[in-house]
């Protein structure tokens, strides 16, 4: 069975909602007049998403908050990659000069 990513996840640029936001949206149903419109305006989301949350059919959020780069092994890997590319480009220049 083929499943598209948008059937499981919201778009990556969709408004991220915290657990407390989701709880507030769920509790607003039936207690707040025009709850869907108010939640749409307050959280900058679509009415469809509000109804999905109310019906417990919401999709997963894409969390794209990566930690800032550190001076760990990851940065040394990147530096090694840059050095290899620099070395390779110099070798190619030398080959063309020698030819």
Coordinates of C-alpha atoms in Angstrom, one line a residue:
X1 CA 0.0 0.0 0.0
X2 CA 1.4 3.4 -1.1
X3 CA 1.3 6.1 1.6
X4 CA 2.1 9.7 0.8
X5 CA 4.0 11.8 3.3
X6 CA 1.2 14.3 3.6
X7 CA -1.2 11.6 4.8
X8 CA 1.1 11.1 7.8
X9 CA 2.7 14.5 8.3
X10 CA 1.8 18.1 8.1
X11 CA 3.9 20.2 5.8
X12 CA 7.3 21.2 7.2
X13 CA 6.3 24.9 7.2
X14 CA 3.0 24.3 9.0
X15 CA 2.6 26.0 12.4
X16 CA 4.1 23.9 15.1
X17 CA 1.8 23.3 18.0
X18 CA 3.0 22.4 21.5
X19 CA 1.2 19.8 23.7
X20 CA -0.4 22.6 25.7
X21 CA -1.7 24.2 22.4
X22 CA -3.3 21.0 21.3
X23 CA -4.9 20.5 24.8
X24 CA -6.3 24.0 24.6
X25 CA -7.7 23.4 21.2
X26 CA -9.3 20.1 22.3
X27 CA -10.8 21.7 25.4
X28 CA -12.2 24.7 23.5
X29 CA -14.7 22.5 21.7
X30 CA -18.2 23.1 23.1
X31 CA -16.9 25.6 25.7
X32 CA -16.0 28.6 23.5
X33 CA -18.5 30.1 21.1
X34 CA -17.1 29.9 17.5
X35 CA -14.2 27.8 18.8
X36 CA -12.9 26.7 15.5
X37 CA -12.7 30.3 14.1
X38 CA -11.0 31.5 17.3
X39 CA -8.5 28.7 17.4
X40 CA -7.7 29.3 13.7
X41 CA -6.9 32.9 14.4
X42 CA -5.1 32.3 17.6
X43 CA -2.8 29.6 16.4
X44 CA -2.6 30.5 12.7
X45 CA -3.8 27.1 11.5
X46 CA -6.5 26.0 9.2
X47 CA -10.0 24.9 10.2
X48 CA -9.4 21.4 8.9
X49 CA -6.5 21.0 11.3
X50 CA -8.7 22.2 14.2
X51 CA -11.3 19.6 13.3
X52 CA -8.6 16.9 13.0
X53 CA -7.3 17.7 16.5
X54 CA -10.9 17.6 17.9
X55 CA -11.5 14.2 16.3
X56 CA -8.0 12.9 17.4
X57 CA -7.1 12.4 13.7
X58 CA -4.3 14.9 13.5
X59 CA -1.2 14.0 11.5
X60 CA 2.4 14.1 12.9
X61 CA 4.3 17.4 12.9
X62 CA 7.6 17.6 11.2
X63 CA 10.1 18.9 13.8
X64 CA 12.9 20.5 11.8
X65 CA 14.6 22.3 14.8
X66 CA 18.2 21.0 14.6
X67 CA 20.7 21.7 17.4
X68 CA 23.3 24.3 16.5
X69 CA 26.5 23.0 15.1
X70 CA 29.2 22.3 17.7
X71 CA 32.9 21.7 17.6
X72 CA 32.3 18.0 17.8
X73 CA 33.2 15.3 15.3
X74 CA 30.5 16.5 12.9
X75 CA 32.4 19.7 12.2
X76 CA 35.7 17.9 11.8
X77 CA 34.0 15.6 9.2
X78 CA 32.8 18.7 7.3
X79 CA 36.3 20.2 7.4
X80 CA 37.8 16.9 6.2
X81 CA 35.3 16.9 3.3
X82 CA 36.2 20.5 2.4
X83 CA 39.9 19.6 2.5
X84 CA 39.5 16.6 0.3
X85 CA 37.5 18.6 -2.3
X86 CA 40.2 21.3 -2.3
X87 CA 42.9 18.7 -2.7
X88 CA 41.0 16.9 -5.5
X89 CA 40.5 20.2 -7.4
X90 CA 44.2 21.1 -7.1
X91 CA 45.2 17.7 -8.4
X92 CA 42.9 18.1 -11.4
X93 CA 44.4 21.5 -12.1
X94 CA 47.9 20.0 -12.0
X95 CA 46.8 17.2 -14.5
X96 CA 45.5 19.8 -17.0
X97 CA 48.7 21.8 -16.7
X98 CA 50.9 18.7 -17.2
X99 CA 48.9 17.5 -20.2

